[in-house]
Coordinates of C-alpha atoms and ligand atoms in Angstrom, one line a residue:
M1 CA -32.9 77.2 -29.2
Q2 CA -34.2 73.7 -29.9
S3 CA -30.6 72.2 -30.5
L4 CA -29.8 73.4 -27.1
F5 CA -32.8 71.6 -25.6
F6 CA -31.4 68.6 -27.3
L7 CA -28.2 69.0 -26.1
E8 CA -29.4 69.1 -22.4
F9 CA -31.8 66.5 -23.0
N10 CA -28.8 64.1 -24.2
F11 CA -26.8 65.2 -21.5
I12 CA -29.5 64.3 -18.8
K13 CA -30.2 61.0 -20.8
S14 CA -26.4 60.2 -20.3
I15 CA -26.2 61.0 -16.8
M16 CA -29.2 59.0 -15.9
N17 CA -27.7 56.0 -17.9
I18 CA -24.3 56.4 -16.1
L19 CA -26.4 56.2 -12.7
K20 CA -28.0 53.4 -13.7
Q21 CA -24.9 51.5 -14.7
I22 CA -23.1 52.4 -11.7
Q23 CA -26.1 51.2 -9.5
N24 CA -26.0 47.6 -11.0
R25 CA -22.3 47.1 -11.0
K26 CA -19.7 45.5 -8.7
T27 CA -16.1 45.2 -9.4
F28 CA -14.1 43.1 -7.2
A29 CA -11.1 40.5 -6.8
I30 CA -10.9 37.3 -4.8
I31 CA -7.3 37.2 -2.8
S32 CA -5.7 34.3 -0.9
H33 CA -2.5 32.6 -0.1
P34 CA -1.8 30.2 -3.0
D35 CA -4.0 26.9 -2.4
A36 CA -6.5 28.2 -0.2
G37 CA -9.2 27.9 -3.0
K38 CA -9.4 31.0 -5.0
T39 CA -9.6 29.5 -8.3
T40 CA -12.3 26.8 -6.9
L41 CA -14.3 29.8 -5.6
T42 CA -14.1 31.7 -8.6
E43 CA -15.4 28.8 -10.7
K44 CA -18.2 28.4 -8.5
L45 CA -19.3 31.8 -8.5
L46 CA -18.9 31.9 -12.4
L47 CA -21.3 28.8 -12.5
Y48 CA -23.9 30.6 -10.5
G49 CA -23.5 33.8 -12.7
G50 CA -24.0 31.5 -15.8
A51 CA -20.6 32.3 -17.3
I52 CA -19.5 28.9 -17.5
Q53 CA -21.5 25.6 -17.4
I54 CA -19.3 23.0 -16.1
A55 CA -16.9 22.9 -13.1
G56 CA -13.3 22.6 -14.1
A57 CA -13.5 25.3 -16.8
V58 CA -11.2 27.7 -14.9
K59 CA -7.7 27.0 -15.2
S60 CA -5.9 30.5 -15.0
N61 CA -4.2 29.9 -11.7
K62 CA -2.6 26.5 -12.0
I63 CA 0.6 28.4 -13.0
K64 CA 1.5 27.9 -9.2
K65 CA 2.0 24.1 -9.8
T66 CA 4.4 24.6 -12.5
A67 CA 8.2 24.2 -11.5
T68 CA 9.4 27.7 -11.3
S69 CA 12.5 27.2 -13.5
D70 CA 10.1 26.7 -16.4
F71 CA 9.3 30.3 -17.0
M72 CA 8.3 29.8 -20.6
E73 CA 5.7 27.3 -19.7
I74 CA 4.3 29.7 -17.0
E75 CA 4.5 32.5 -19.5
K76 CA 2.4 30.0 -21.9
Q77 CA -0.2 29.8 -19.2
R78 CA -0.1 33.4 -18.2
G79 CA -1.2 34.0 -21.9
I80 CA -4.1 31.9 -21.2
S81 CA -5.0 33.9 -17.9
V82 CA -5.2 36.9 -20.0
S83 CA -8.7 35.8 -21.0
T84 CA -9.3 35.2 -17.5
S85 CA -7.8 38.5 -16.1
V86 CA -11.3 40.0 -15.8
M87 CA -14.4 37.9 -15.6
T88 CA -17.5 39.4 -16.2
F89 CA -20.8 37.9 -15.3
S90 CA -24.4 38.8 -14.3
Y91 CA -26.2 37.8 -11.1
N92 CA -29.7 38.8 -10.0
N93 CA -29.6 41.8 -12.5
Y94 CA -26.1 43.0 -11.3
T95 CA -23.0 43.1 -13.6
I96 CA -20.0 41.7 -11.7
N97 CA -16.6 42.4 -12.7
L98 CA -14.3 39.7 -11.0
L99 CA -10.6 40.7 -11.7
D100 CA -8.2 37.8 -11.2
T101 CA -5.0 38.0 -9.6
P102 CA -2.0 35.8 -10.3
G103 CA -1.7 32.8 -8.0
H104 CA 1.9 32.6 -8.2
K105 CA 3.7 34.5 -5.5
D106 CA 6.5 35.9 -8.0
F107 CA 3.5 37.8 -9.4
A108 CA 2.3 39.4 -6.3
E109 CA 3.2 42.8 -7.3
D110 CA 0.6 42.4 -10.5
T111 CA -1.8 41.3 -8.0
Y112 CA -1.1 44.4 -5.5
R113 CA -1.8 46.7 -8.7
T114 CA -4.9 44.9 -9.4
L115 CA -6.2 45.7 -6.1
T116 CA -6.2 49.4 -6.9
A117 CA -8.7 48.9 -9.6
V118 CA -11.4 46.8 -7.5
D119 CA -14.0 48.2 -4.8
S120 CA -14.0 45.4 -2.8
V121 CA -12.4 42.0 -2.3
I122 CA -13.3 38.5 -1.0
L123 CA -10.5 37.0 1.0
V124 CA -10.4 33.1 1.1
I125 CA -8.7 31.4 4.0
D126 CA -8.1 27.8 4.3
C127 CA -9.5 26.5 7.6
V128 CA -6.6 24.1 8.1
K129 CA -4.1 26.7 7.7
G130 CA -5.2 30.1 8.8
V131 CA -3.8 33.2 7.9
E132 CA -0.8 32.7 5.9
E133 CA 2.1 34.8 4.7
Q134 CA 0.7 35.7 1.3
T135 CA -2.7 36.6 2.9
E136 CA -1.0 39.2 5.2
K137 CA 0.8 40.8 2.4
L138 CA -2.3 41.2 0.4
M139 CA -4.4 42.5 3.3
N140 CA -1.9 45.1 4.1
V141 CA -2.4 46.7 0.4
C142 CA -6.3 46.5 1.1
R143 CA -5.7 48.2 4.4
M144 CA -3.8 51.1 2.6
R145 CA -7.1 51.9 0.5
N146 CA -9.6 50.8 3.2
T147 CA -11.1 48.3 0.8
P148 CA -14.0 46.5 1.9
V149 CA -13.4 42.9 2.8
I150 CA -15.6 39.8 3.0
V151 CA -13.8 36.6 4.5
F152 CA -14.7 33.3 3.0
I153 CA -13.3 30.5 5.5
N154 CA -13.1 27.5 3.2
K155 CA -12.5 23.8 3.3
L156 CA -14.9 23.1 6.3
D157 CA -15.0 19.7 5.0
R158 CA -11.6 19.1 6.2
E159 CA -10.4 18.7 9.8
G160 CA -9.5 22.5 10.2
R161 CA -8.9 24.7 13.4
D162 CA -11.4 26.1 15.9
P163 CA -13.4 28.8 14.1
I164 CA -13.1 31.3 17.2
E165 CA -9.4 30.7 17.0
L166 CA -9.3 31.4 13.2
L167 CA -11.2 34.6 13.9
D168 CA -8.9 35.7 16.6
E169 CA -6.0 35.3 14.1
I170 CA -7.6 37.3 11.5
E171 CA -8.1 40.1 13.7
E172 CA -4.6 40.0 14.9
K173 CA -2.7 39.4 12.1
L174 CA -4.8 41.2 9.5
N175 CA -5.7 44.1 11.7
I176 CA -9.3 44.2 10.9
H177 CA -12.4 43.5 13.0
V178 CA -14.5 40.6 12.1
R179 CA -18.2 39.9 12.1
P180 CA -19.2 36.4 11.5
L181 CA -22.5 36.1 9.6
S182 CA -22.9 32.6 9.7
W183 CA -21.6 29.8 11.8
P184 CA -20.5 26.2 11.4
M185 CA -21.7 23.2 13.2
G186 CA -18.9 20.7 13.5
I187 CA -15.9 20.5 11.2
G188 CA -14.3 18.1 8.9
S189 CA -15.9 14.6 9.0
N190 CA -18.5 16.2 11.8
F191 CA -19.3 19.0 9.6
R192 CA -23.0 19.4 9.1
G193 CA -23.5 22.8 7.5
V194 CA -23.5 26.6 8.7
F195 CA -26.4 28.6 10.6
N196 CA -26.8 31.9 9.3
I197 CA -26.9 34.2 12.3
H198 CA -29.1 36.9 10.9
E199 CA -31.7 35.0 8.9
N200 CA -31.9 32.2 11.3
T201 CA -31.6 29.6 8.5
F202 CA -29.5 26.4 8.3
N203 CA -27.6 25.5 5.3
F204 CA -27.3 21.6 5.4
F205 CA -24.0 20.3 4.1
T206 CA -23.9 17.4 1.7
P207 CA -20.5 16.7 0.1
N208 CA -21.0 17.2 -4.0
K209 CA -18.7 18.8 -6.3
Q210 CA -21.1 19.5 -8.8
R211 CA -24.3 20.8 -7.0
I212 CA -25.8 24.2 -7.6
E213 CA -28.5 24.4 -5.2
E214 CA -28.2 24.7 -1.6
D215 CA -30.1 23.0 0.9
I216 CA -31.6 25.9 3.1
V217 CA -34.2 25.5 5.6
S218 CA -35.5 28.4 8.1
F219 CA -35.7 27.9 12.0
S220 CA -37.1 30.1 14.6
G221 CA -33.6 30.5 16.0
V222 CA -30.6 28.4 17.6
D223 CA -33.2 27.3 20.2
D224 CA -35.7 25.9 17.8
P225 CA -36.4 22.4 19.0
K226 CA -36.6 20.9 15.4
L227 CA -32.8 21.9 15.1
H228 CA -32.0 20.2 18.5
D229 CA -34.2 16.9 17.5
Q230 CA -32.2 16.8 14.4
F231 CA -28.7 17.3 15.5
G232 CA -28.9 16.6 19.4
K233 CA -25.5 17.5 20.9
Q234 CA -24.2 19.3 18.0
A235 CA -26.9 21.7 18.0
L236 CA -26.2 22.5 21.8
Q237 CA -22.7 23.2 20.9
L238 CA -23.9 25.5 18.0
K239 CA -26.1 27.3 20.3
H240 CA -23.5 27.7 22.8
D241 CA -21.2 28.9 19.9
I242 CA -23.5 31.5 18.6
D243 CA -24.2 32.9 22.1
L244 CA -20.7 33.5 22.4
V245 CA -20.4 35.1 19.1
R246 CA -23.4 37.3 19.6
G247 CA -21.6 38.3 22.8
V248 CA -18.3 38.9 21.4
Y249 CA -18.7 40.4 18.3
T250 CA -20.5 43.6 17.5
E251 CA -23.5 43.2 15.3
F252 CA -22.7 43.5 11.7
N253 CA -23.3 46.9 10.3
V254 CA -22.8 47.8 6.5
Q255 CA -21.1 50.9 7.2
D256 CA -18.2 49.4 9.3
Y257 CA -17.8 46.9 6.3
L258 CA -17.9 49.8 3.6
S259 CA -15.3 51.7 5.5
G260 CA -13.0 48.8 5.7
N261 CA -13.1 48.5 9.5
A262 CA -14.9 45.3 9.7
A263 CA -14.9 42.1 7.7
A264 CA -18.0 40.4 7.2
V265 CA -17.1 36.5 7.6
F266 CA -18.6 33.3 6.0
F267 CA -17.8 29.6 6.1
G268 CA -18.0 26.8 3.7
S269 CA -16.5 24.8 1.0
A270 CA -15.7 26.1 -2.3
L271 CA -15.1 22.7 -3.8
N272 CA -18.4 21.3 -2.6
N273 CA -20.0 24.5 -3.6
F274 CA -21.1 25.0 -0.1
G275 CA -22.0 28.4 1.4
V276 CA -21.2 30.0 -2.1
K277 CA -24.4 31.1 -2.9
E278 CA -25.1 32.7 0.3
L279 CA -21.7 34.5 0.0
L280 CA -22.7 35.8 -3.4
E281 CA -26.3 36.8 -2.5
T282 CA -24.8 38.8 0.5
F283 CA -22.1 40.0 -1.8
V284 CA -24.6 41.7 -4.3
K285 CA -26.6 43.2 -1.3
I286 CA -23.6 44.7 0.6
A287 CA -20.3 45.3 -1.9
P288 CA -19.8 48.8 -2.8
K289 CA -20.7 50.1 -6.2
P290 CA -18.0 51.5 -8.6
Q291 CA -16.3 54.2 -6.3
G292 CA -14.5 57.4 -7.4
R293 CA -10.6 57.8 -7.3
E294 CA -8.3 60.3 -6.1
T295 CA -6.6 62.3 -8.9
T296 CA -3.7 64.9 -8.7
H297 CA -6.7 67.4 -9.1
G298 CA -8.8 66.2 -6.4
F299 CA -11.6 63.4 -6.2
M300 CA -13.2 62.2 -9.4
E301 CA -16.6 61.0 -8.8
P302 CA -17.9 57.8 -11.0
T303 CA -20.8 60.1 -11.8
N304 CA -19.1 62.6 -13.9
E305 CA -20.2 62.7 -17.3
K306 CA -16.7 62.9 -18.5
F307 CA -14.9 59.6 -19.4
S308 CA -11.8 58.7 -17.4
G309 CA -9.7 55.8 -16.3
F310 CA -6.3 54.5 -15.8
V311 CA -4.1 51.5 -16.7
F312 CA -3.2 49.2 -13.9
K313 CA -1.8 46.2 -15.7
L314 CA 0.2 45.6 -19.0
H315 CA 0.1 42.3 -20.4
A316 CA 2.9 41.7 -22.9
N317 CA 2.7 39.1 -25.6
L318 CA 5.7 36.9 -25.6
D319 CA 5.4 35.7 -29.3
P320 CA 8.0 37.8 -31.0
R321 CA 5.7 37.7 -34.1
H322 CA 3.1 39.7 -32.1
R323 CA 4.7 42.3 -30.3
D324 CA 1.6 43.8 -29.2
R325 CA 0.4 44.3 -25.3
I326 CA -2.8 44.6 -23.8
A327 CA -3.4 47.6 -21.4
F328 CA -6.0 46.9 -18.7
L329 CA -8.0 50.1 -18.2
R330 CA -10.3 50.5 -15.0
I331 CA -13.0 53.0 -16.0
V332 CA -13.5 55.5 -13.2
S333 CA -16.2 58.0 -14.6
G334 CA -18.2 58.6 -17.6
T335 CA -18.9 56.4 -20.6
F336 CA -16.2 54.9 -22.6
E337 CA -16.8 54.8 -26.4
R338 CA -15.2 52.8 -29.1
N339 CA -13.4 54.6 -31.9
K340 CA -13.8 58.0 -29.8
F341 CA -10.5 59.9 -29.2
Y342 CA -9.5 60.2 -25.8
Y343 CA -6.7 62.1 -24.0
H344 CA -3.5 60.2 -23.1
V345 CA -2.6 62.7 -20.3
R346 CA 1.0 61.6 -19.9
L347 CA 1.9 61.6 -23.5
K348 CA -0.4 64.6 -24.2
R349 CA -2.0 63.1 -27.2
E350 CA -5.1 61.9 -28.5
L351 CA -5.7 58.3 -29.1
K352 CA -8.5 56.2 -30.2
F353 CA -9.2 52.5 -29.8
A354 CA -10.9 50.3 -32.6
N355 CA -11.2 46.9 -30.8
P356 CA -11.3 47.7 -26.9
T357 CA -12.0 44.3 -25.6
S358 CA -14.4 42.9 -22.6
F359 CA -13.9 39.6 -21.1
M360 CA -16.5 37.2 -20.3
A361 CA -15.0 34.0 -18.6
Q362 CA -12.9 32.6 -21.6
D363 CA -14.3 34.7 -24.2
K364 CA -13.2 38.0 -25.3
S365 CA -15.4 40.5 -27.5
V366 CA -15.1 43.9 -28.6
V367 CA -17.1 46.5 -26.7
D368 CA -18.8 49.6 -27.9
F369 CA -19.5 51.1 -24.4
A370 CA -18.1 50.7 -21.1
Y371 CA -18.9 52.3 -17.8
P372 CA -17.6 53.0 -14.4
G373 CA -16.3 49.9 -12.5
D374 CA -15.6 48.3 -15.9
V375 CA -12.3 46.9 -17.1
I376 CA -11.4 47.0 -20.8
G377 CA -8.5 45.5 -22.6
L378 CA -6.8 48.0 -24.9
Y379 CA -4.3 46.8 -27.5
D380 CA -1.2 48.6 -27.2
S381 CA 1.9 49.1 -29.2
G382 CA 4.0 50.8 -26.6
N383 CA 2.0 53.9 -25.5
F384 CA 1.1 53.0 -22.2
K385 CA 2.9 52.5 -18.7
I386 CA 1.4 51.5 -15.6
G387 CA -0.5 54.2 -14.0
D388 CA -1.2 56.1 -16.9
T389 CA -4.6 58.2 -17.3
L390 CA -7.0 58.4 -20.1
S391 CA -9.5 61.3 -20.1
E392 CA -11.8 63.6 -22.2
G393 CA -9.0 66.4 -22.1
E394 CA -8.7 67.0 -18.4
E395 CA -5.0 67.5 -17.2
M396 CA -5.2 65.0 -14.0
M397 CA -3.7 61.7 -13.4
Y398 CA -5.1 59.1 -11.0
K399 CA -3.0 58.5 -8.0
G400 CA -2.8 55.5 -6.0
I401 CA -1.2 53.0 -8.0
P402 CA 1.6 51.5 -5.7
T403 CA 5.2 50.5 -6.5
F404 CA 6.3 48.3 -3.7
S405 CA 9.7 47.9 -2.2
P406 CA 11.1 44.8 -4.2
E407 CA 12.5 41.6 -2.0
I408 CA 15.1 40.5 -4.4
F409 CA 18.0 42.3 -6.1
K410 CA 20.5 41.3 -8.9
E411 CA 22.8 43.6 -10.7
L412 CA 21.9 43.5 -14.6
Q413 CA 25.3 43.1 -16.7
L414 CA 25.6 43.4 -20.5
T415 CA 27.5 40.5 -22.1
D416 CA 27.8 42.2 -25.4
P417 CA 29.5 46.0 -25.0
F418 CA 27.9 46.9 -28.6
K419 CA 24.3 46.3 -27.2
S420 CA 24.3 48.8 -24.6
K421 CA 21.5 51.0 -26.2
Q422 CA 19.4 47.8 -26.6
L423 CA 19.7 46.9 -23.1
E424 CA 19.0 50.6 -22.1
K425 CA 15.7 50.5 -24.0
G426 CA 14.7 47.0 -23.0
I427 CA 15.1 47.5 -19.4
L428 CA 13.2 50.8 -19.3
Q429 CA 10.3 49.4 -21.3
L430 CA 10.0 46.1 -19.2
T431 CA 10.0 48.2 -16.0
D432 CA 7.3 50.2 -17.4
E433 CA 5.3 47.0 -17.6
G434 CA 5.8 46.5 -14.1
L435 CA 7.6 43.5 -14.4
A436 CA 10.5 44.7 -12.2
Q437 CA 12.1 48.0 -10.9
V438 CA 15.4 49.2 -11.8
F439 CA 17.5 51.4 -9.8
L440 CA 20.5 53.3 -11.2
Q441 CA 23.9 54.3 -10.2
N442 CA 26.7 56.2 -11.8
Q443 CA 24.6 58.0 -14.5
G444 CA 22.8 54.8 -15.2
N445 CA 25.8 52.8 -15.8
R446 CA 25.2 50.5 -12.8
K447 CA 21.7 48.9 -13.0
V448 CA 20.3 47.0 -10.1
V449 CA 16.9 45.2 -11.0
G450 CA 14.6 44.5 -8.0
T451 CA 11.8 42.3 -7.9
V452 CA 9.4 40.3 -5.6
G453 CA 10.0 37.0 -7.2
D454 CA 12.9 35.1 -8.8
L455 CA 11.1 34.1 -11.9
Q456 CA 10.9 37.7 -12.9
F457 CA 14.8 37.8 -13.5
D458 CA 14.4 34.8 -16.0
V459 CA 11.6 36.4 -17.9
I460 CA 13.5 39.7 -18.0
K461 CA 16.5 37.9 -19.3
Y462 CA 14.8 36.1 -21.8
R463 CA 13.2 39.2 -23.3
L464 CA 16.0 41.4 -23.1
E465 CA 17.7 38.7 -25.4
N466 CA 14.9 37.8 -27.8
E467 CA 12.8 40.8 -27.9
Y468 CA 15.6 43.5 -27.6
G469 CA 18.8 41.5 -28.9
A470 CA 20.6 42.4 -25.9
P471 CA 22.4 39.4 -24.5
C472 CA 22.8 39.7 -20.6
M473 CA 23.3 38.3 -17.1
F474 CA 22.3 38.7 -13.5
R475 CA 24.9 38.9 -10.6
P476 CA 23.1 38.2 -7.5
L477 CA 23.5 40.8 -4.8
S478 CA 22.9 40.4 -1.1
L479 CA 20.8 43.2 -0.5
Y480 CA 18.0 43.4 2.0
K481 CA 15.5 46.1 1.3
A482 CA 15.0 49.2 -1.0
S483 CA 13.4 52.3 0.4
W484 CA 12.6 55.7 -1.2
V485 CA 14.0 58.5 0.7
Q486 CA 12.1 61.5 1.2
Y487 CA 13.7 64.8 2.5
D488 CA 13.5 68.6 2.4
K489 CA 17.3 69.7 2.2
E490 CA 20.5 67.8 1.4
A491 CA 21.6 68.2 5.2
D492 CA 18.7 66.0 6.1
I493 CA 20.6 62.8 4.5
E494 CA 23.9 64.1 5.1
W495 CA 24.7 61.1 7.3
L496 CA 23.1 58.7 4.8
K497 CA 25.4 60.0 1.8
T498 CA 28.7 60.1 3.8
I499 CA 28.3 56.5 5.4
H500 CA 26.5 55.0 2.6
P501 CA 27.5 56.3 -0.7
H502 CA 27.4 53.1 -2.4
S503 CA 24.0 52.3 -1.4
M504 CA 22.5 55.1 -2.8
F505 CA 20.5 54.8 -6.0
Y506 CA 17.9 56.5 -8.1
D507 CA 14.8 55.0 -9.5
K508 CA 13.9 55.7 -13.3
H509 CA 11.9 58.8 -12.1
G510 CA 15.0 60.4 -10.4
N511 CA 13.8 59.6 -6.9
L512 CA 16.4 58.7 -4.1
V513 CA 16.4 55.3 -3.0
F514 CA 18.5 53.8 -0.2
I515 CA 19.1 50.1 -0.8
S516 CA 20.2 48.7 2.6
E517 CA 22.4 45.6 3.1
S518 CA 20.7 44.7 6.2
K519 CA 17.8 45.2 8.5
Y520 CA 20.1 46.5 11.1
A521 CA 21.7 49.0 8.4
L522 CA 18.2 50.1 7.5
Q523 CA 17.4 50.8 11.2
R524 CA 20.6 52.7 11.6
A525 CA 19.8 54.7 8.5
I526 CA 16.5 55.6 9.8
D527 CA 17.8 56.4 13.4
N528 CA 20.6 58.8 12.0
N529 CA 18.6 60.6 9.5
P530 CA 15.6 61.6 11.6
K531 CA 14.4 64.3 9.4
A532 CA 14.2 62.0 6.3
K533 CA 11.5 59.6 5.6
F534 CA 12.0 56.3 4.4
L535 CA 9.2 54.8 2.5
F536 CA 8.5 51.2 1.3
S537 CA 6.0 52.0 -1.2
I538 CA 5.4 55.0 -3.5
E539 CA 2.5 55.9 -5.7
H540 CA 2.7 56.3 -9.5
N541 CA 1.8 59.8 -10.5
T542 CA 2.3 61.2 -6.9
E543 CA 4.3 64.6 -6.8
T544 CA 7.9 63.8 -5.9
H545 CA 8.7 66.9 -4.7
G546 CA 11.3 66.9 -2.4
M547 CA 12.3 63.4 -3.3
G548 CA 16.1 63.8 -4.8
E549 CA 17.1 65.5 -7.8
Ligands
G4P1 P1 -5.9 28.5 -5.3 O1 -6.6 29.1 -6.4 O2 -6.2 29.5 -4.1 O3 -4.4 28.5 -5.5 O4 -6.5 27.3 -5.0 P2 -7.3 26.2 -5.7 O5 -8.9 26.6 -6.1 O6 -6.5 25.8 -7.0 O7 -7.5 24.9 -4.7 C1 -6.4 24.4 -4.2 C2 -6.5 23.0 -3.8 O8 -7.8 22.8 -2.6 C3 -7.3 22.1 -4.8 O9 -6.9 20.8 -4.7 C4 -8.7 22.3 -4.5 O10 -9.5 21.3 -5.3 C5 -8.7 22.3 -3.1 N1 -10.1 22.8 -2.7 C6 -10.5 24.1 -2.7 N2 -11.6 24.4 -2.2 C7 -11.8 23.0 -1.2 C8 -12.7 22.6 -0.1 O11 -13.7 23.4 0.1 N3 -12.5 21.5 0.3 C9 -11.5 20.9 0.1 N4 -11.2 19.5 0.8 N5 -10.6 21.3 -0.9 C10 -10.4 22.3 -1.5 P3 -5.7 20.3 -5.7 O12 -5.5 19.0 -5.2 O13 -4.6 20.9 -5.4 O14 -6.1 20.4 -7.1 P4 -7.2 19.8 -8.0 O15 -6.5 18.7 -8.5 O16 -8.4 19.5 -7.2 O17 -7.8 20.6 -9.1

């Protein structure tokens, strides 16, 4: 009887602990087009969190500045970025997990998957350049999951574009409403600071790369004579701007932000550590706590006492002496414990982890416990694929880890006919890591590899030769886009199969894929097969019922 009591007592204690941990956690990513200031902002946030002491300590995203041909150098740097893949720091009693996303566009797919493991994002936009290509692509991924977004318009110390024009562009191109919470006075050489619209405070700008404190003064409002005495004409312009902003944009409402309908907008200069504290303080107040996720068996709440999580990223060690990989696991529910057996749902096997790792800026350390919202690194000798689920025995899998239609296609050809087994194994494993996708024809004899960047082909060729002993080459193909074809019965794709037999492939899971040669060919296929669906992304672990053989 007493033991029952203790069991119940322990159960309640563990639930209370999970609730407390969830309440105090935020897991997010900073996203931007390269060069908008993501690394600089990351560094400033880490300075506030006390995770680093000096500016210049974060080097993770310098990858983009290396010549693309020198991929070994890039990989070396990518190795460094493992330790910065997750950066955990504390601020105002919150534990904040900042997930790093690769700056190089060729690793964009890695970024897209990382976005499935966060609960919100901060989007950095360069005020000179506005919304750029990569900004749009990343935001499309956020929109698929209604991820809450805070926008940080950066580099206000530069001669940038008119703020209203920038906001219009964000609304239009990123398909999200905006709610400015602060407004700049001047820009570039006339930049004086930002006015917090809700708190009626003015944050004075003084260029200084090292400063930590912000110089914030309260006013009664934009009409305050003190503000006008100090700034004259510029204060009048600010009043005019803010009156306009209040008239045009609906007042900020946390619910609109949390549902992904409206983005909160801040202005600042990451390099000058300006507006960053304000951003961070608002972030901890409004950003969502760790959220549950959809599984093949319904929605999993983070408060469920049973541990579960999913792998969203694999990082291979390129050093042939150390073949290990790190699997990054996002914990969705319950408490993860070191050295406890967990169920690997796809392999139907129990596994335990002696050295699960957490990441604190540049340091790694072994963790004994981890909670919903946390990301831990698990040393892996080949058990994991992207999208894998660990549970306490439940046969469910997390959904929603997307695979996107690749943009560049090349045919993989073996140059040593005796190594076909090695090539087969190698390409399957490398694509499991999410490096690229492989599409098969003629019972797998023809292999077309699709990626989002050219760099991946160099990496794959190098790894196939060095890790798998399979010498190979890539033959460029002039193909436009791959789309997964969903249909009910063969008759639905009769046209496609008759007209384009050579463009029909299968992915590794046996799903039918149409790789079109041009935009026109794709549109014709869509028009002529009205009962079939052409998908440009699919989710790992989604039922593929009705998708090919
Ligand atoms: P990213 O990670 O988004 O690619 O961008 P990153 O932070 O590396 O910033 C890109 C460049 O923009 C860097 O200059 C950085 O110093 C600069 N930058 C970032 N924030 C601001 C800002 O608020 N104002 C101004 N004027 N510049 C800013 P770089 O010369 O390319 O590199 P570095 O030599 O400074 O490291």
